[in-house]
Amino acid sequence: SEGVFIESSRLYMAPRERGLKNERTRGAWNECTRDVTTPWPPHRVLNQTSDCSGPTLVVVRDEVLVAPPGIVPLPMASSGTVLVKFRVGRTLTPATPLPALAFATPLP
């Protein structure tokens, strides 16, 4: 079936109240520039539109050793990398609901 698969080790959760969104750029990735205060590596925000359920997700282009500030790894990422399937629409949304633990509050 159709969709996009992303390694869980590159996925992070962010609280919806942060209002994260993707920048309008020439490429798929939000880059950290002088005008951006978020010190994150190249990333894309997923599951962030008003019609989405569950946590806002952030996928980093390249795997990182330490979670970027203000977001936390998916719980399943700690048990080894698995592929997470996403449906393609206005944004990428998980094809299956994430575990309840995915709604945890990010660490400061």
XYZ file of N, CA, C and O in Angstrom:
432
model
N 0.830 -1.187 0.000
C 0.000 0.000 0.000
C 0.879 1.256 0.000
O 2.045 1.197 0.325
N 0.292 2.380 -0.355
C 1.058 3.611 -0.498
C 1.303 4.294 0.835
O 0.561 4.120 1.786
N 2.305 5.098 0.865
C 2.666 5.840 2.062
C 4.158 6.074 2.089
O 4.886 5.727 1.158
N 4.614 6.660 3.164
C 6.025 6.970 3.356
C 6.454 6.307 4.662
O 5.734 6.379 5.660
N 7.611 5.682 4.662
C 8.147 5.062 5.865
C 9.319 5.893 6.373
O 10.199 6.259 5.593
N 9.318 6.167 7.685
C 10.386 6.949 8.308
C 10.893 6.181 9.512
O 10.111 5.639 10.303
N 12.220 6.157 9.684
C 12.819 5.469 10.823
C 12.419 6.164 12.121
O 12.512 7.384 12.230
N 12.006 5.393 13.104
C 11.578 5.962 14.385
C 12.699 6.741 15.067
O 12.432 7.674 15.819
N 13.936 6.403 14.788
C 15.066 7.095 15.410
C 15.200 8.539 14.932
O 15.936 9.324 15.535
N 14.490 8.903 13.872
C 14.525 10.283 13.355
C 13.258 11.055 13.709
O 13.100 12.198 13.302
N 12.344 10.455 14.483
C 11.064 11.081 14.821
C 11.025 11.548 16.267
O 11.467 10.836 17.171
N 10.472 12.734 16.468
C 10.349 13.333 17.792
C 8.947 13.895 17.969
O 8.273 14.222 16.996
N 8.511 14.022 19.225
C 7.204 14.586 19.543
C 7.379 15.998 20.080
O 8.342 16.279 20.793
N 6.410 16.849 19.743
C 6.401 18.222 20.248
C 4.987 18.542 20.715
O 4.024 18.058 20.128
N 4.842 19.349 21.745
C 3.490 19.705 22.191
C 2.795 20.571 21.143
O 3.420 21.428 20.529
N 1.520 20.321 20.917
C 0.743 21.099 19.942
C 0.755 22.583 20.255
O 0.710 23.414 19.353
N 0.804 22.924 21.549
C 0.743 24.337 21.893
C 1.941 25.134 21.389
O 1.904 26.353 21.363
N 2.986 24.471 20.959
C 4.140 25.195 20.395
C 3.817 25.790 19.037
O 4.499 26.694 18.595
N 2.782 25.262 18.376
C 2.382 25.817 17.088
C 3.454 25.699 16.013
O 3.607 26.593 15.182
N 4.184 24.610 16.025
C 5.240 24.429 15.031
C 4.656 24.357 13.624
O 3.574 23.817 13.418
N 5.379 24.880 12.679
C 4.961 24.798 11.281
C 6.202 24.742 10.406
O 7.314 25.029 10.860
N 6.005 24.369 9.182
C 7.103 24.314 8.224
C 7.267 25.671 7.564
O 6.286 26.372 7.293
N 8.507 26.031 7.328
C 8.804 27.268 6.617
C 8.572 27.044 5.129
O 8.709 25.928 4.632
N 8.230 28.078 4.438
C 8.085 27.984 2.977
C 9.463 28.207 2.372
O 9.964 29.321 2.334
N 10.081 27.106 1.969
C 11.425 27.158 1.413
C 11.440 26.424 0.082
O 10.452 25.844 -0.334
N 12.576 26.438 -0.550
C 12.719 25.740 -1.830
C 12.791 24.236 -1.674
O 12.533 23.504 -2.590
N 13.164 23.767 -0.514
C 13.304 22.328 -0.295
C 12.322 21.819 0.736
O 11.474 22.559 1.243
N 12.461 20.565 1.072
C 11.548 19.936 2.025
C 11.923 20.217 3.474
O 11.089 20.086 4.357
N 13.164 20.618 3.732
C 13.653 20.704 5.104
C 13.693 22.138 5.609
O 14.110 23.042 4.899
N 13.273 22.337 6.861
C 13.433 23.616 7.545
C 14.889 23.667 7.993
O 15.368 22.749 8.653
N 15.581 24.709 7.613
C 16.988 24.853 7.977
C 17.123 25.896 9.077
O 16.349 26.841 9.148
N 18.111 25.742 9.926
C 18.389 26.726 10.963
C 19.168 27.869 10.309
O 20.225 27.648 9.722
N 18.618 29.071 10.355
C 19.287 30.240 9.775
C 19.428 31.313 10.844
O 18.962 31.149 11.968
N 20.008 32.447 10.478
C 20.155 33.550 11.438
C 18.796 34.029 11.942
O 18.673 34.518 13.041
N 17.749 33.907 11.107
C 16.426 34.392 11.484
C 15.638 33.387 12.314
O 14.577 33.718 12.823
N 16.126 32.178 12.427
C 15.401 31.132 13.145
C 16.059 30.912 14.496
O 17.260 30.725 14.591
N 15.248 30.938 15.550
C 15.806 30.793 16.895
C 15.856 29.344 17.361
O 16.459 29.049 18.368
N 15.212 28.430 16.636
C 15.218 27.024 17.023
C 16.535 26.384 16.600
O 16.808 26.269 15.418
N 17.361 25.978 17.561
C 18.662 25.388 17.219
C 18.533 23.905 16.851
O 19.141 23.058 17.477
N 17.719 23.610 15.892
C 17.503 22.229 15.476
C 18.225 21.966 14.164
O 18.422 22.863 13.348
N 18.565 20.710 13.928
C 19.137 20.352 12.626
C 18.036 20.448 11.566
O 16.862 20.658 11.903
N 18.377 20.286 10.290
C 17.331 20.299 9.257
C 16.212 19.330 9.629
O 16.467 18.194 10.020
N 14.971 19.812 9.553
C 13.827 19.028 10.030
C 12.570 19.382 9.239
O 12.525 20.362 8.508
N 11.551 18.585 9.449
C 10.228 18.819 8.857
C 9.195 18.529 9.935
O 9.325 17.564 10.684
N 8.166 19.381 10.024
C 7.092 19.194 10.997
C 6.006 18.356 10.333
O 5.617 18.602 9.195
N 5.514 17.335 11.055
C 4.490 16.422 10.557
C 3.309 16.392 11.517
O 3.438 16.724 12.685
N 2.166 15.971 11.018
C 0.979 15.771 11.845
C 0.611 17.043 12.613
O 0.173 17.003 13.747
N 0.783 18.214 11.970
C 0.627 19.483 12.681
C -0.620 20.272 12.308
O -0.918 21.279 12.923
N -1.384 19.847 11.311
C -2.542 20.635 10.902
C -3.713 20.427 11.865
O -3.749 19.458 12.622
N -4.672 21.330 11.828
C -5.780 21.305 12.796
C -6.633 20.044 12.704
O -7.277 19.663 13.675
N -6.642 19.377 11.570
C -7.447 18.159 11.436
C -6.682 16.897 11.827
O -7.198 15.795 11.711
N -5.470 17.034 12.344
C -4.666 15.885 12.775
C -4.954 15.571 14.237
O -5.301 16.444 15.021
N -4.792 14.303 14.592
C -4.909 13.911 15.995
C -3.553 13.398 16.462
O -2.706 13.031 15.663
N -3.370 13.392 17.759
C -2.089 12.950 18.290
C -1.105 14.101 18.337
O -1.425 15.232 18.003
N 0.110 13.792 18.752
C 1.111 14.851 18.922
C 1.629 15.368 17.585
O 1.609 14.671 16.579
N 2.086 16.609 17.601
C 2.835 17.136 16.464
C 4.151 16.374 16.445
O 4.746 16.100 17.486
N 4.599 16.015 15.259
C 5.843 15.253 15.127
C 6.873 16.068 14.357
O 6.525 16.899 13.518
N 8.121 15.810 14.652
C 9.231 16.434 13.950
C 10.124 15.312 13.451
O 10.497 14.426 14.226
N 10.456 15.340 12.167
C 11.408 14.375 11.622
C 12.673 15.139 11.264
O 12.614 16.201 10.637
N 13.810 14.651 11.733
C 15.086 15.269 11.377
C 15.624 14.578 10.127
O 15.408 13.391 9.921
N 16.276 15.368 9.292
C 16.790 14.816 8.036
C 17.815 13.716 8.302
O 17.786 12.656 7.684
N 18.712 13.973 9.240
C 19.760 13.015 9.578
C 19.635 12.664 11.054
O 19.328 13.522 11.885
N 19.887 11.419 11.383
C 19.815 10.970 12.766
C 20.778 11.792 13.624
O 21.877 12.116 13.196
N 20.336 12.140 14.846
C 21.172 12.898 15.782
C 21.374 12.077 17.051
O 20.579 11.202 17.365
N 22.448 12.365 17.786
C 22.752 11.607 19.006
C 21.930 12.078 20.199
O 21.615 11.298 21.084
N 21.596 13.369 20.243
C 20.855 13.946 21.357
C 19.618 14.644 20.794
O 19.699 15.345 19.779
N 18.481 14.459 21.459
C 17.239 15.092 20.996
C 17.389 16.607 20.975
O 17.940 17.187 21.911
N 16.925 17.253 19.921
C 16.935 18.717 19.895
C 16.112 19.261 21.066
O 15.207 18.587 21.567
N 16.402 20.480 21.535
C 15.701 21.019 22.701
C 14.195 21.181 22.463
O 13.768 21.588 21.389
N 13.404 20.827 23.500
C 11.963 21.036 23.460
C 11.145 19.934 22.821
O 9.929 20.023 22.764
N 11.785 18.885 22.336
C 11.072 17.749 21.748
C 11.674 16.460 22.302
O 12.808 16.457 22.778
N 10.899 15.374 22.264
C 11.382 14.104 22.815
C 11.238 12.999 21.770
O 10.350 13.047 20.917
N 12.117 11.986 21.830
C 12.019 10.874 20.886
C 10.718 10.102 21.079
O 10.143 10.093 22.166
N 10.269 9.462 20.034
C 9.115 8.574 20.162
C 9.486 7.467 21.134
O 10.622 6.986 21.132
N 8.543 7.015 21.972
C 8.849 5.947 22.928
C 9.402 4.702 22.251
O 10.287 4.062 22.762
N 8.902 4.366 21.070
C 9.373 3.161 20.396
C 10.814 3.288 19.941
O 11.472 2.306 19.706
N 11.331 4.517 19.834
C 12.710 4.710 19.390
C 13.699 4.143 20.400
O 14.788 3.744 20.041
N 13.320 4.100 21.684
C 14.242 3.593 22.699
C 14.386 2.079 22.645
O 15.298 1.516 23.212
N 13.469 1.408 21.969
C 13.551 -0.054 21.887
C 14.151 -0.508 20.557
O 13.971 -1.628 20.140
N 14.849 0.385 19.901
C 15.444 0.069 18.610
C 14.665 0.743 17.497
O 13.507 1.117 17.658
N 15.300 0.924 16.383
C 14.678 1.620 15.274
C 13.672 0.736 14.559
O 13.951 -0.413 14.253
N 12.500 1.288 14.341
C 11.471 0.623 13.545
C 11.011 1.618 12.480
O 11.232 2.816 12.605
N 10.399 1.124 11.445
C 9.858 2.002 10.415
C 8.428 2.367 10.774
O 7.623 1.498 11.099
N 8.114 3.656 10.719
C 6.782 4.152 11.010
C 6.169 4.591 9.684
O 6.776 5.372 8.949
N 4.977 4.075 9.385
C 4.320 4.405 8.121
C 3.461 5.652 8.279
O 2.733 5.805 9.259
N 3.546 6.547 7.284
C 2.761 7.772 7.254
C 1.925 7.835 5.988
O 2.367 7.419 4.914
N 0.703 8.374 6.134
C -0.145 8.669 4.981
C 0.247 10.046 4.451
O 0.587 10.938 5.227
N 0.159 10.206 3.146
C 0.502 11.477 2.518
C -0.784 12.252 2.258
O -1.723 11.734 1.673
N -0.832 13.491 2.713
C -1.966 14.388 2.497
C -1.451 15.811 2.597
O -0.345 16.107 2.166
N -2.238 16.686 3.233
C -1.754 18.057 3.449
C -0.489 18.048 4.300
O 0.340 18.939 4.227
N -0.377 17.048 5.141
C 0.812 16.804 5.945
C 0.963 15.286 6.041
O 0.047 14.554 5.666
N 2.088 14.827 6.512
C 2.232 13.398 6.750
C 1.584 13.086 8.087
O 1.830 13.774 9.086
N 0.733 12.060 8.123
C 0.083 11.629 9.359
C 0.366 10.151 9.568
O 0.424 9.388 8.599
N 0.543 9.725 10.829
C 0.808 8.300 11.083
C -0.330 7.438 10.543
O -1.506 7.763 10.717
N 0.021 6.350 9.878
C -0.988 5.442 9.318
C -1.715 4.692 10.419
O -2.864 4.305 10.259
N -1.064 4.489 11.552
C -1.699 3.845 12.712
C -1.470 4.751 13.919
O -0.451 5.454 13.980
N -2.390 4.751 14.885
C -2.219 5.618 16.061
C -0.924 5.295 16.800
O -0.516 4.144 16.896
N -0.310 6.331 17.316
C 0.901 6.144 18.101
C 0.522 5.690 19.508
O -0.600 5.927 19.953
N 1.438 5.051 20.226
C 1.134 4.615 21.593
C 0.707 5.787 22.469
O 1.103 6.918 22.230
N -0.092 5.513 23.486
C -0.570 6.560 24.391
C 0.593 7.337 25.000
O 0.488 8.530 25.247
N 1.713 6.668 25.201
C 2.881 7.326 25.774
C 3.377 8.445 24.869
O 4.056 9.367 25.301
N 3.000 8.414 23.601
C 3.436 9.432 22.660
C 2.885 10.810 23.011
O 3.314 11.799 22.464
N 1.921 10.878 23.943
C 1.355 12.165 24.305
C 2.055 12.772 25.511
O 1.596 13.737 26.082
N 3.184 12.206 25.862
C 3.937 12.692 27.025
C 4.425 14.123 26.782
O 4.633 14.533 25.649
N 4.633 14.840 27.870
C 5.151 16.205 27.782
C 6.657 16.140 27.554
O 7.354 15.406 28.250
N 7.174 16.914 26.584
C 8.620 16.910 26.350
C 9.415 17.386 27.563
O 8.911 18.175 28.363
N 10.620 16.897 27.661
C 11.508 17.329 28.728
C 11.964 18.742 28.460
O 12.101 19.154 27.321
N 12.251 19.527 29.513
C 12.716 20.918 29.316
C 14.088 20.945 28.680
O 14.836 20.052 28.673
